[in-house]
mmCIF file of C-alpha atoms and ligand atoms in Angstrom:
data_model
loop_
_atom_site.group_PDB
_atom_site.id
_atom_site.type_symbol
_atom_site.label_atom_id
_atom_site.label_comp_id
_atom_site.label_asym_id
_atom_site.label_seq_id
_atom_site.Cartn_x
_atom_site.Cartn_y
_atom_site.Cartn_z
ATOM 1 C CA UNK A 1 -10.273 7.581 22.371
ATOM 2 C CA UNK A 2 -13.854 7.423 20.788
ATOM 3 C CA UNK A 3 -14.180 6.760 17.578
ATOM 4 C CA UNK A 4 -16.921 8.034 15.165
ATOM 5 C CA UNK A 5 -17.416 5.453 12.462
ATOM 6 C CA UNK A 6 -19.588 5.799 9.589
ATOM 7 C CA UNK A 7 -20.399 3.673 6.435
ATOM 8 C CA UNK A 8 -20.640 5.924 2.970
ATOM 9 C CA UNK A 9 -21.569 4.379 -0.417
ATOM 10 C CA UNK A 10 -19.090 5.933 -3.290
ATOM 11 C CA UNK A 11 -21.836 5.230 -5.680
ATOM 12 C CA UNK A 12 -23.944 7.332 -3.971
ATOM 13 C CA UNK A 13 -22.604 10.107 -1.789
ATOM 14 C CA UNK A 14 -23.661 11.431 1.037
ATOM 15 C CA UNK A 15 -22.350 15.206 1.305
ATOM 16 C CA UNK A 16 -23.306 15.721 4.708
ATOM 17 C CA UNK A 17 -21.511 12.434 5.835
ATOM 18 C CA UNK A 18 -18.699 13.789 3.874
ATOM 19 C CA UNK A 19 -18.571 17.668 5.296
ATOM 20 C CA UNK A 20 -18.836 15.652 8.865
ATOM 21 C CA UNK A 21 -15.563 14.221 8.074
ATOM 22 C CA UNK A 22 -13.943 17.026 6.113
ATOM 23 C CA UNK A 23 -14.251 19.086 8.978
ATOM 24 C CA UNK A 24 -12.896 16.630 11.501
ATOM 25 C CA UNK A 25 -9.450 17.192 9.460
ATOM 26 C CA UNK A 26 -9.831 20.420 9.222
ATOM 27 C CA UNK A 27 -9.961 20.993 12.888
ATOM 28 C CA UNK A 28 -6.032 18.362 13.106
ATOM 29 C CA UNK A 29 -8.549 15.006 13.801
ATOM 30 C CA UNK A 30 -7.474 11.904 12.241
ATOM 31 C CA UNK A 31 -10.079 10.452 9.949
ATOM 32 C CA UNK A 32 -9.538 6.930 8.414
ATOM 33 C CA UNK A 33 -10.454 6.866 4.608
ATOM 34 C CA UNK A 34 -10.974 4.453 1.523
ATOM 35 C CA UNK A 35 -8.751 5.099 -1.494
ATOM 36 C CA UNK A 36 -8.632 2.754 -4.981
ATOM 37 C CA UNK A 37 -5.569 1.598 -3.566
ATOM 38 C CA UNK A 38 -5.662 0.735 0.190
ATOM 39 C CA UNK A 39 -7.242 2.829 3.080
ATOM 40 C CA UNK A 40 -5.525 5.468 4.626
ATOM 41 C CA UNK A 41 -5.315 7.315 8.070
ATOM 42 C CA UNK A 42 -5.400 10.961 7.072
ATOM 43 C CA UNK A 43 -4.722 14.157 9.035
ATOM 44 C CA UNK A 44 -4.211 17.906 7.926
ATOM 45 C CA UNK A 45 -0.627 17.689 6.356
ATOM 46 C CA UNK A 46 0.524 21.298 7.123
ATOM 47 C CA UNK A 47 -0.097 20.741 10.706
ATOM 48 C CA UNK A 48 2.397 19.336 12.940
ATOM 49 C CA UNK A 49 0.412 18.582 15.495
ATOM 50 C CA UNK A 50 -2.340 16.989 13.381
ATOM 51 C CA UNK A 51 0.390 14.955 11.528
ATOM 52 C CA UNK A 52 2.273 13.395 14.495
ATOM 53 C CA UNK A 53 -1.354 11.757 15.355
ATOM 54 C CA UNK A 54 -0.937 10.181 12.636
ATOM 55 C CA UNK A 55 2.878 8.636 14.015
ATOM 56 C CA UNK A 56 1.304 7.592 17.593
ATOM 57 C CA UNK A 57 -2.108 5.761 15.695
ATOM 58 C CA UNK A 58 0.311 3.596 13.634
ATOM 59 C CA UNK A 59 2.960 3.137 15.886
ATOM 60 C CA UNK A 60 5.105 4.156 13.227
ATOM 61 C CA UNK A 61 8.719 5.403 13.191
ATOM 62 C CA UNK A 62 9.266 9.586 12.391
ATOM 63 C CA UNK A 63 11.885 9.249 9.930
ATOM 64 C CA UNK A 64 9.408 7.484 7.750
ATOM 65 C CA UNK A 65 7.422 10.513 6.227
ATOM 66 C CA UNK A 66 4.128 10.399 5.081
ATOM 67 C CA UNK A 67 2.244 10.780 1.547
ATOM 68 C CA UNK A 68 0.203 14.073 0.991
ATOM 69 C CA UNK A 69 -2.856 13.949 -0.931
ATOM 70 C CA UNK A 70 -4.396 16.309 -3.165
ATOM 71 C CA UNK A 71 -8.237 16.731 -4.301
ATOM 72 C CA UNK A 72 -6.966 18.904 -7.374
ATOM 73 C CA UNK A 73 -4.002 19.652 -9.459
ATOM 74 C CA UNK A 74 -3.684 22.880 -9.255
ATOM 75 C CA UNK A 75 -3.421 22.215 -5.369
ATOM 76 C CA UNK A 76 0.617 21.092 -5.871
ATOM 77 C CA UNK A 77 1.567 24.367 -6.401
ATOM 78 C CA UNK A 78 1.277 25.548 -2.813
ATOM 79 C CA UNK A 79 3.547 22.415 -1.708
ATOM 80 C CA UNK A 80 6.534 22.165 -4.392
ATOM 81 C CA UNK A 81 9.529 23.923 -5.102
ATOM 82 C CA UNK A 82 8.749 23.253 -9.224
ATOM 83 C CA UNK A 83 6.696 20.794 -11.164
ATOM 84 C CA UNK A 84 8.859 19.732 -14.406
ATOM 85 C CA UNK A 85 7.911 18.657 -17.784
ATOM 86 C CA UNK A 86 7.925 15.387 -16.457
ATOM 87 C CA UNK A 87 5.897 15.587 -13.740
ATOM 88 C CA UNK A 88 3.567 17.842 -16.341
ATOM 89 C CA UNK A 89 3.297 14.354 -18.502
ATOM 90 C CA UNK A 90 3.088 12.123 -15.642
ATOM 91 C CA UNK A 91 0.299 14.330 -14.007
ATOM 92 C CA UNK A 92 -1.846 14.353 -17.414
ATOM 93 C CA UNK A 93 -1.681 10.763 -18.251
ATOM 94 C CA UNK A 94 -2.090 9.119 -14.393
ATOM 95 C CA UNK A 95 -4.033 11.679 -11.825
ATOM 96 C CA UNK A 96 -6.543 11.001 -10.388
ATOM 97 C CA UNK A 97 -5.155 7.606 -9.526
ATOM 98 C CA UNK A 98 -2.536 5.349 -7.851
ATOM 99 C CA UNK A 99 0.576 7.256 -8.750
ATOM 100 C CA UNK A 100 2.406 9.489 -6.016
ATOM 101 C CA UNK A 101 5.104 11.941 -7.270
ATOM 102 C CA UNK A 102 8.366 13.031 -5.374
ATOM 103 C CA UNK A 103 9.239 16.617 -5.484
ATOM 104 C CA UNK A 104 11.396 19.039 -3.501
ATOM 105 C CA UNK A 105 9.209 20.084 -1.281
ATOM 106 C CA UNK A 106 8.025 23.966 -0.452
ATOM 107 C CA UNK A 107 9.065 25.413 2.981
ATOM 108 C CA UNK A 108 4.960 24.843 3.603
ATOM 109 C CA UNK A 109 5.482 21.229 4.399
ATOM 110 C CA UNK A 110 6.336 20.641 7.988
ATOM 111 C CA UNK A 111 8.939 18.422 9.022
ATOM 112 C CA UNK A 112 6.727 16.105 11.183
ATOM 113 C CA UNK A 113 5.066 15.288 7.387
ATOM 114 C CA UNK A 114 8.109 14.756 5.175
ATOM 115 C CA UNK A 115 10.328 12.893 7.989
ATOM 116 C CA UNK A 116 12.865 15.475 7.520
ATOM 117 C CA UNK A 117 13.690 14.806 4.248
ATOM 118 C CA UNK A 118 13.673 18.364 1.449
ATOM 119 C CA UNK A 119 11.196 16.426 -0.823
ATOM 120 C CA UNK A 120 7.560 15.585 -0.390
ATOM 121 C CA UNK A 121 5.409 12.876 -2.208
ATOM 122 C CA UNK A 122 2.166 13.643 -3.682
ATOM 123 C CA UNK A 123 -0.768 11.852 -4.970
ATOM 124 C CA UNK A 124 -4.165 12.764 -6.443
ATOM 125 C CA UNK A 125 -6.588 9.850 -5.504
ATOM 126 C CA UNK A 126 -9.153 9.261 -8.294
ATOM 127 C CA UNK A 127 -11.671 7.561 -5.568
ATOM 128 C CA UNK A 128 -14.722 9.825 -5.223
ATOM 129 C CA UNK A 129 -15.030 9.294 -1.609
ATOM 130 C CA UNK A 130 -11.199 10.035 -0.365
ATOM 131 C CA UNK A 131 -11.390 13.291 -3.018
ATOM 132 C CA UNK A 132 -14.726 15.127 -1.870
ATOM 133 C CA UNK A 133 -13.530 14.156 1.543
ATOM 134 C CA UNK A 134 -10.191 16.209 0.864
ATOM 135 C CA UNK A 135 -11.954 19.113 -0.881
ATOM 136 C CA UNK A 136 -14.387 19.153 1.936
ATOM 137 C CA UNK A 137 -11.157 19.621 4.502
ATOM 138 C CA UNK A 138 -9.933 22.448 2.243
ATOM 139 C CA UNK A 139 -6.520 21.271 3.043
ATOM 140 C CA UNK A 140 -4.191 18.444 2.014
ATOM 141 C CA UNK A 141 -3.873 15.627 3.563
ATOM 142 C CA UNK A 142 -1.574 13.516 4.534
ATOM 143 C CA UNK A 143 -2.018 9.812 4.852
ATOM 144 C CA UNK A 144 0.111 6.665 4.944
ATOM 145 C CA UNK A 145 -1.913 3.439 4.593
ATOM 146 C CA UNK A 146 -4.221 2.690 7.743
ATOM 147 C CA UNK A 147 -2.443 -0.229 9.246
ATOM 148 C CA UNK A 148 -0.221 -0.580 12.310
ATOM 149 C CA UNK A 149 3.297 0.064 11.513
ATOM 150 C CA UNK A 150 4.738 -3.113 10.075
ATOM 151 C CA UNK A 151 1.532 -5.268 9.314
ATOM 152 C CA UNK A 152 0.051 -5.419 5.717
ATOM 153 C CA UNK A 153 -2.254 -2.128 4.502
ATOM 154 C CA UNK A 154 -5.867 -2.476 4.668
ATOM 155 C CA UNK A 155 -8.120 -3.335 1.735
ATOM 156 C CA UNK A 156 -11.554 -3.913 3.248
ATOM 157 C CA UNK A 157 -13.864 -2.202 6.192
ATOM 158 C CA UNK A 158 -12.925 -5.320 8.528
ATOM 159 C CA UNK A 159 -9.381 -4.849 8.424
ATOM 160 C CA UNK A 160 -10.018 -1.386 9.858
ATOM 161 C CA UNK A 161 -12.019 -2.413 12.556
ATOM 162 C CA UNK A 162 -10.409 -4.826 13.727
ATOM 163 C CA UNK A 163 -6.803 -2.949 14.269
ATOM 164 C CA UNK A 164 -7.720 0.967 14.192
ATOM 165 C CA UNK A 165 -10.773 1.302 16.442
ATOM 166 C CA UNK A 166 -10.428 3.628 19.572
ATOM 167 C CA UNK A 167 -6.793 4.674 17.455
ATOM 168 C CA UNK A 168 -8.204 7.434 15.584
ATOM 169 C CA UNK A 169 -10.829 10.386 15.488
ATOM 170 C CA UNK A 170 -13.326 9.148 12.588
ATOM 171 C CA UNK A 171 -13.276 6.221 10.383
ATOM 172 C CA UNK A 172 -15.334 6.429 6.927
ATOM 173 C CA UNK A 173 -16.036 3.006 5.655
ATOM 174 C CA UNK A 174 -16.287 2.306 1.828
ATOM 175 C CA UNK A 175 -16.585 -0.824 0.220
ATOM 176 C CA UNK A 176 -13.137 -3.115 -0.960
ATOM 177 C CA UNK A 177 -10.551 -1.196 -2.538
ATOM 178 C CA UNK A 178 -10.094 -1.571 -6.565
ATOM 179 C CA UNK A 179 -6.555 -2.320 -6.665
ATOM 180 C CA UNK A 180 -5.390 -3.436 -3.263
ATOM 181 C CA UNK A 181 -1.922 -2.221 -3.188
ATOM 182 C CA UNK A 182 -0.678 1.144 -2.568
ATOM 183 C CA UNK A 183 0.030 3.553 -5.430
ATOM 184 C CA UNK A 184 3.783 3.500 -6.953
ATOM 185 C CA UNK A 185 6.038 6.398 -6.003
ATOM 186 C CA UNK A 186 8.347 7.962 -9.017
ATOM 187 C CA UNK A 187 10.974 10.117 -7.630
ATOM 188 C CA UNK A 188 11.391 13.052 -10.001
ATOM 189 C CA UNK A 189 13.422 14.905 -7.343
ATOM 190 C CA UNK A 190 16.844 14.187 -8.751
ATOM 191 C CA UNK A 191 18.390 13.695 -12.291
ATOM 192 C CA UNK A 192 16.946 10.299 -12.991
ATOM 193 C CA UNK A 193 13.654 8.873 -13.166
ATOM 194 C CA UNK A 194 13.294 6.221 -10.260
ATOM 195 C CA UNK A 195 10.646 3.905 -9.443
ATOM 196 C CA UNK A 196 10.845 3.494 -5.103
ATOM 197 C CA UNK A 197 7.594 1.285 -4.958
ATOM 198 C CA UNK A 198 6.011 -0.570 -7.639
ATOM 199 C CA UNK A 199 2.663 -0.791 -7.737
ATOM 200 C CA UNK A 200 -0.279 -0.722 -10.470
ATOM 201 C CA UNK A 201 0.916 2.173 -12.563
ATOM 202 C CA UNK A 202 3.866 -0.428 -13.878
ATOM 203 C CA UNK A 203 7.321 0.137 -14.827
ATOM 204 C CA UNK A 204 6.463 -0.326 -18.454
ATOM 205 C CA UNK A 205 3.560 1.779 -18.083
ATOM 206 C CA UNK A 206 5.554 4.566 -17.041
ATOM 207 C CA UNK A 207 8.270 4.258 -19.294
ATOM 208 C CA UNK A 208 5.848 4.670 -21.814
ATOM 209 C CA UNK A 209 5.682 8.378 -21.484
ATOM 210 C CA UNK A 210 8.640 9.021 -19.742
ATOM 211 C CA UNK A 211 11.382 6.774 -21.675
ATOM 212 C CA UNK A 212 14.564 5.656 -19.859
ATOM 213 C CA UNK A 213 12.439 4.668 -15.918
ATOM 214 C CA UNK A 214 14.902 3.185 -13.503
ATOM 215 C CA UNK A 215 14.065 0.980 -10.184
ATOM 216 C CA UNK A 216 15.499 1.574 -7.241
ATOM 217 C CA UNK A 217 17.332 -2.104 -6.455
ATOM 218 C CA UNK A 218 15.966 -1.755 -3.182
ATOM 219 C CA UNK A 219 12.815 -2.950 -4.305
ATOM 220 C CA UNK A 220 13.580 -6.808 -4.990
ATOM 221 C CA UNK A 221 16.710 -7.538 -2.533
ATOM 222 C CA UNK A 222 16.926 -7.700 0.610
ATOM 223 C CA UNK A 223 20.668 -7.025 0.850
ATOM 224 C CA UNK A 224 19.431 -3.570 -0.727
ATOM 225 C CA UNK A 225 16.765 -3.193 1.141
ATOM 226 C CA UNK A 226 18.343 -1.117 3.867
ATOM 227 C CA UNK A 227 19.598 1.748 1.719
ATOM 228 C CA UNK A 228 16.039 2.122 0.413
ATOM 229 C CA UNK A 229 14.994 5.911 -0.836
ATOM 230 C CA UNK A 230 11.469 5.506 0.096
ATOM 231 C CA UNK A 231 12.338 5.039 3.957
ATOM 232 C CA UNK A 232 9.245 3.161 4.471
ATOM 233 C CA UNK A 233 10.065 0.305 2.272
ATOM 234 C CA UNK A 234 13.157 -0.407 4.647
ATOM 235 C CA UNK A 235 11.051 -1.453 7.706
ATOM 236 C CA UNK A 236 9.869 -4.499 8.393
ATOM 237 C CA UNK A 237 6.825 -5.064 5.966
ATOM 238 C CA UNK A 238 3.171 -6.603 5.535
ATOM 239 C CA UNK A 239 3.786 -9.057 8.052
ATOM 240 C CA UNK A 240 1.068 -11.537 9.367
ATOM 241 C CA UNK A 241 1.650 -13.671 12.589
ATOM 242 C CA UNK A 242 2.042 -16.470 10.306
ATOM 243 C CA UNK A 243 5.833 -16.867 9.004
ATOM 244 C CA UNK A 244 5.549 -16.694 5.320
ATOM 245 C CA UNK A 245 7.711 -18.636 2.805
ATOM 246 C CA UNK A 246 7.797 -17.995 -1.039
ATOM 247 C CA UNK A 247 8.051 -21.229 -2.842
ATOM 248 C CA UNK A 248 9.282 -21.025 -6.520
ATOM 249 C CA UNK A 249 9.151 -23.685 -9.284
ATOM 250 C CA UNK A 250 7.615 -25.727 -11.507
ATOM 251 C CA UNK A 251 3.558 -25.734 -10.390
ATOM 252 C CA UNK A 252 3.717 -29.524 -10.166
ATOM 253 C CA UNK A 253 6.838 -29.480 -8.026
ATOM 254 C CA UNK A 254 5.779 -26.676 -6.032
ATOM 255 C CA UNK A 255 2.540 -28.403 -5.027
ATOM 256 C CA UNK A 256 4.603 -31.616 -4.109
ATOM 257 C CA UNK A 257 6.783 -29.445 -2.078
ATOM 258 C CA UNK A 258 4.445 -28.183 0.000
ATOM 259 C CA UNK A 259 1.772 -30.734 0.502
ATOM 260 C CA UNK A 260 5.582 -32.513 2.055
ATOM 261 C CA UNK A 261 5.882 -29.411 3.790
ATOM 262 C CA UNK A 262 1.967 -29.732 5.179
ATOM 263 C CA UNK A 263 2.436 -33.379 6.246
ATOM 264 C CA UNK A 264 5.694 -32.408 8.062
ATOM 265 C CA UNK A 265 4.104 -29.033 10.094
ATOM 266 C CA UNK A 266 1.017 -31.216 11.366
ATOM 267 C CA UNK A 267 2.971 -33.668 12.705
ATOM 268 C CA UNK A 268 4.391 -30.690 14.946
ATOM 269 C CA UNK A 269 0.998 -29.623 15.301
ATOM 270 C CA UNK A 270 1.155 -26.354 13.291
ATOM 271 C CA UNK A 271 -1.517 -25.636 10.813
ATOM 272 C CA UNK A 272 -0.379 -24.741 6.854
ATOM 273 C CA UNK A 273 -1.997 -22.033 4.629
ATOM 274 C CA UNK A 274 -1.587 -21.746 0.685
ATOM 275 C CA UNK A 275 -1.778 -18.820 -1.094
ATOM 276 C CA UNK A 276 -2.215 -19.475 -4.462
ATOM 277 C CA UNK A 277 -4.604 -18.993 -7.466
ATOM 278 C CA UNK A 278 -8.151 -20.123 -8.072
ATOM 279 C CA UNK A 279 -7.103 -23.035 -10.636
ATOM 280 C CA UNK A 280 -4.264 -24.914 -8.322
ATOM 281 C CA UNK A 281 -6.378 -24.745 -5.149
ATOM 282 C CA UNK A 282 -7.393 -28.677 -5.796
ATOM 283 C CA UNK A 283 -3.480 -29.499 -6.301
ATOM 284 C CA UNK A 284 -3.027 -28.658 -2.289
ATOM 285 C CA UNK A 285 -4.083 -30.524 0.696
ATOM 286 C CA UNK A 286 -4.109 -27.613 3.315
ATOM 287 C CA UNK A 287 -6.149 -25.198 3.703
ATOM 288 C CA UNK A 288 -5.810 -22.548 0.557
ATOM 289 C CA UNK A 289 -6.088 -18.924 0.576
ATOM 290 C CA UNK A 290 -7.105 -17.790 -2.932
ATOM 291 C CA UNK A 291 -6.166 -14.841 -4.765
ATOM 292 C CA UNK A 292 -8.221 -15.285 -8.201
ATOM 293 C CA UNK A 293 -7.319 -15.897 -11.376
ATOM 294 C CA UNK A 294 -5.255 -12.863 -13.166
ATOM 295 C CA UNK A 295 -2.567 -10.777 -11.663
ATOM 296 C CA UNK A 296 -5.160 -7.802 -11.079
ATOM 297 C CA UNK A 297 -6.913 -10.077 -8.844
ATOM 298 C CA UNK A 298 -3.609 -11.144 -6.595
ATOM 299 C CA UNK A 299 -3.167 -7.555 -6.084
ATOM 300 C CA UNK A 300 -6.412 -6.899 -5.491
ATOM 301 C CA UNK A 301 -6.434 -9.770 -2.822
ATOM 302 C CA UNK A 302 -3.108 -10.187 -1.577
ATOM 303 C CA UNK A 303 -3.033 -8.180 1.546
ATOM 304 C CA UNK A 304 -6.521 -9.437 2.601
ATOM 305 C CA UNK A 305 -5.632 -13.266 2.126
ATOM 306 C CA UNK A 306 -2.202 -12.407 4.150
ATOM 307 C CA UNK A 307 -4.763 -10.776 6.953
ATOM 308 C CA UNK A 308 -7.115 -13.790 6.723
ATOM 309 C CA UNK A 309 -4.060 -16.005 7.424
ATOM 310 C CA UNK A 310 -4.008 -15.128 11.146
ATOM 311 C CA UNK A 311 -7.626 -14.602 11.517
ATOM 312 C CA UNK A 312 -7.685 -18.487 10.681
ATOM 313 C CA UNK A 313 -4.873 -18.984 13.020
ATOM 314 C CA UNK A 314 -2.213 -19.996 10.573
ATOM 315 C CA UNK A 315 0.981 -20.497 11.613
ATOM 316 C CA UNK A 316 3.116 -21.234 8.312
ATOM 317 C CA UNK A 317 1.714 -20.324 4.733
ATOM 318 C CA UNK A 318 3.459 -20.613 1.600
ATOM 319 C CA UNK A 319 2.594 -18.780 -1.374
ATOM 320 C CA UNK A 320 3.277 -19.399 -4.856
ATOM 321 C CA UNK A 321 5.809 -17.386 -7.174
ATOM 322 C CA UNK A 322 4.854 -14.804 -9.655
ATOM 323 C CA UNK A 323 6.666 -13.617 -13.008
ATOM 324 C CA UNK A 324 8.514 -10.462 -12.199
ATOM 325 C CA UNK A 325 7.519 -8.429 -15.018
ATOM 326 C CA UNK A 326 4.178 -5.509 -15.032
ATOM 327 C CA UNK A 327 2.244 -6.183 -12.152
ATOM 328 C CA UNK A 328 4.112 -9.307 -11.170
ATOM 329 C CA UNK A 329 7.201 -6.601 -10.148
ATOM 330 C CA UNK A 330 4.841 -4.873 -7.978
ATOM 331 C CA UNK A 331 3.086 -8.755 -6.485
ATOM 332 C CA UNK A 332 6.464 -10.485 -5.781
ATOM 333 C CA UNK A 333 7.942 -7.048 -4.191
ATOM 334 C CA UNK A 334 4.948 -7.198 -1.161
ATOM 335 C CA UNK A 335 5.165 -11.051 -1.022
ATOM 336 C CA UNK A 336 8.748 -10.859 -0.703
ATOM 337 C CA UNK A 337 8.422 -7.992 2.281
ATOM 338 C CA UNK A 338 5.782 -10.436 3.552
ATOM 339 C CA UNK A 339 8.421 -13.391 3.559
ATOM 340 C CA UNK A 340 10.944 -11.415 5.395
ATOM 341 C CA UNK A 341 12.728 -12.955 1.439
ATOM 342 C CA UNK A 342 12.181 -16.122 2.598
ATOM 343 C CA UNK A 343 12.280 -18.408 -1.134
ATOM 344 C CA UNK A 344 12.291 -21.806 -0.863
ATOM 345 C CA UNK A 345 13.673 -22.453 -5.034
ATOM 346 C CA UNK A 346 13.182 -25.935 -6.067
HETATM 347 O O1 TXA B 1 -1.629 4.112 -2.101
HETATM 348 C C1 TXA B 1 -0.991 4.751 -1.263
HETATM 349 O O2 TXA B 1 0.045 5.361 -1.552
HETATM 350 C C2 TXA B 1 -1.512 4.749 0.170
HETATM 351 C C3 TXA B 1 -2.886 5.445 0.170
HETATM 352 C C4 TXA B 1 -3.454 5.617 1.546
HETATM 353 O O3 TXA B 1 -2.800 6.656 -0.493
HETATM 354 N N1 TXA B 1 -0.590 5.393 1.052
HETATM 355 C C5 TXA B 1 0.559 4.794 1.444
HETATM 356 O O4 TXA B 1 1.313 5.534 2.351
HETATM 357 O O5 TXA B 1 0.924 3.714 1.035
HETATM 358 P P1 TXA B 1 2.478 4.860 3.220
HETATM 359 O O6 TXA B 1 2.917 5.960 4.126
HETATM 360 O O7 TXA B 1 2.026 3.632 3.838
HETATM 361 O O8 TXA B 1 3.613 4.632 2.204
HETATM 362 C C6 TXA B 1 4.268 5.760 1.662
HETATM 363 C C7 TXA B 1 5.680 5.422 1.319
HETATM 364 C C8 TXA B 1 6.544 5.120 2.523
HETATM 365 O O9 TXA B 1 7.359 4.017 2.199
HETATM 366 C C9 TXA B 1 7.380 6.391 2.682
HETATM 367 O O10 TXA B 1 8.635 6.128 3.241
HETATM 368 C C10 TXA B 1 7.478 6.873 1.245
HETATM 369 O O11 TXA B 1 6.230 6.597 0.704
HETATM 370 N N2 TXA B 1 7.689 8.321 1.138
HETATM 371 C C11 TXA B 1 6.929 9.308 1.620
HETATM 372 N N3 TXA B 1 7.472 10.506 1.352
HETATM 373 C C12 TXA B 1 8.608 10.264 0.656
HETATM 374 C C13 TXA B 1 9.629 11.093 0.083
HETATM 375 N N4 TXA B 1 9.596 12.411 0.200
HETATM 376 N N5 TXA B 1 10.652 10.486 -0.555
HETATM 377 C C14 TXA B 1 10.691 9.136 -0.675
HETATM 378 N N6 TXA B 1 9.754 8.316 -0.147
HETATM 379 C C15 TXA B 1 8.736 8.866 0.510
HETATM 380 MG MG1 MG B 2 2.189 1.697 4.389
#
């Protein structure tokens, strides 16, 4: 298929760029957008049709349903059953931005879009370009990050290009996203308050407003990982061609380890990456893949160092260990994924 790509600044907007694109969705075209979190493949999400695109462009499975995005708040009302005190607070403190809400869904939302599950998750981007774009459709818009099924989410124009080209309808370039992983999804469809993906809006950050915030156990275990509630986050996850290993310790030990580790793969002729932050880069001698300096930054650059892996033909990288605590929960939950839970614990 032909692909219309175009590059947009989000400092400066062009509206007819914008209405180009807005009407692609509104006619069931997929259109590839940025968000603050990751880049997503977007497609009108009250039409069947339009959604399963969505399915065939990722190669992804149809049990795992899809996010809808809003351009407003007032917009929810046409897609859920009820929006609680709860979701009231949750709205007001975190919309616009990278939170996505699970309700029982209206009769609106089409099967094909909420995987056949009775609940629907909804977010309210705060990134200019992805919201005029959705206001500009006039309908929402469903859209699970804009990588192939399995592989990690893309933060950056090249990522797109590279994978999605000739996949999808239209494809609006930004610049990098802000936070680099995808939003956290709170599950307010039940009793309980439950966290099914971590991501910038933290645990404690929630629990702030709400009080008592659980998290689903599927999030840090593998053995749990198959009964996950957020379907997606039981596939196979953020995956580079490179085999991944997490290696946890002391930072003078966990250098040692894996220069060893280095030394032992050339020998077999494979070629070691590090991922690891600015300040321990001199402790390694393979290549390194940096992330910066604070824990905003590794999110911010996790899934692009994980991409750059195989574009530098890496075939083992080890990454170093975060705390699992704020955004450290929400790091160590994608590295994990990206390790298939491979730790190497010294
Ligand atoms: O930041 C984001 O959320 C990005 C950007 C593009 O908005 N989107 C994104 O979508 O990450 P996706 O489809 O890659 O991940 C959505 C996750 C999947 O794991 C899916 O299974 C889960 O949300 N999900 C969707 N609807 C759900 C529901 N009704 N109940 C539980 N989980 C749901
Ligand atoms: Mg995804």
């Amino acid at each position: 298929m032909e692909t219309i790509i175009m590059n947009i600044d989000s400092e400066n907007i062009d509206y007819k760029i914008i209405d180009i694109f807005g009407k692609m969705l509104k006619e069931g075209k997929t259109v590839i957008f940025p968000t603050e979190t990751v880049y997503g493949i977007g497609a009108n999400a009250l039409d069947e049709s339009a959604a399963k695109k969505i399915y065939v462009a990722k190669g992804r499975p149809s049990d795992n349903p899809l996010l809808v995005h809003i351009a407003e708040v007032d917009d929810i009302h046409d897609l859920v059953e009820e929006v609680d005190g709860r979701a009231k607070l949750l709205m007001e403190k975190f919309w616009p931005g990278p939170l996505t809400i699970v309700f029982k869904k209206k009769r609106s939302i089409p099967n094909v879009t909420s995987g056949g599950l009775d609940t629907v998750a909804i977010r309210m981007p705060s990134d200019k370009v992805a919201r005029s774009l959705i206001k500009a459709s006039g309908v929402p818009i469903a859209a699970p990050s804009a990588n192939l099924s399995g592989k990690p989410s893309p933060t950056k124009p090249e990522h797109i290009l590279k994978d999605m080209n000739g996949r999808v309808d239209g494809i609006l370039l930004g610049g990098a996203c802000n936070f680099g992983v995808e939003s956290t999804i709170i599950d307010l469809s039940g009793g309980e308050v439950v966290i099914l993906r971590p991501g910038s809006i933290t645990l404690e950050m929630l629990s702030e407003v709400l009080g008592e915030v659980k998290i689903d156990p599927s999030i840090m275990n593998k053995d749990d990982n198959q009964k996950a509630k957020a379907p997606g986050m039981k596939y196979t996850h953020y995956s580079p061609k490179a085999e991944v290993f997490i290696v946890e310790g002391d930072q003078k030990e966990v250098a040692k380890k894996i220069n060893e580790l280095n030394d032992e793969n050339k020998e077999k002729g494979l070629k070691t990456g590090v991922l690891c932050l600015n300040k321990n880069k001199a402790m390694y001698n393979a290549q390194t893949f940096t992330l910066g300096e604070t824990y905003e930054d590794v999110a911010k650059n996790l899934f692009d160092c994980l991409i750059e892996l195989d574009n530098k033909g890496i075939d083992i990288a080890y990454a170093e260990s975060y705390e699992e605590k704020d955004l450290g929960i929400t790091i160590m939950n994608r590295l994990k994924k990206s390790a298939g839970y491979k730790i190497i614990k010294l």
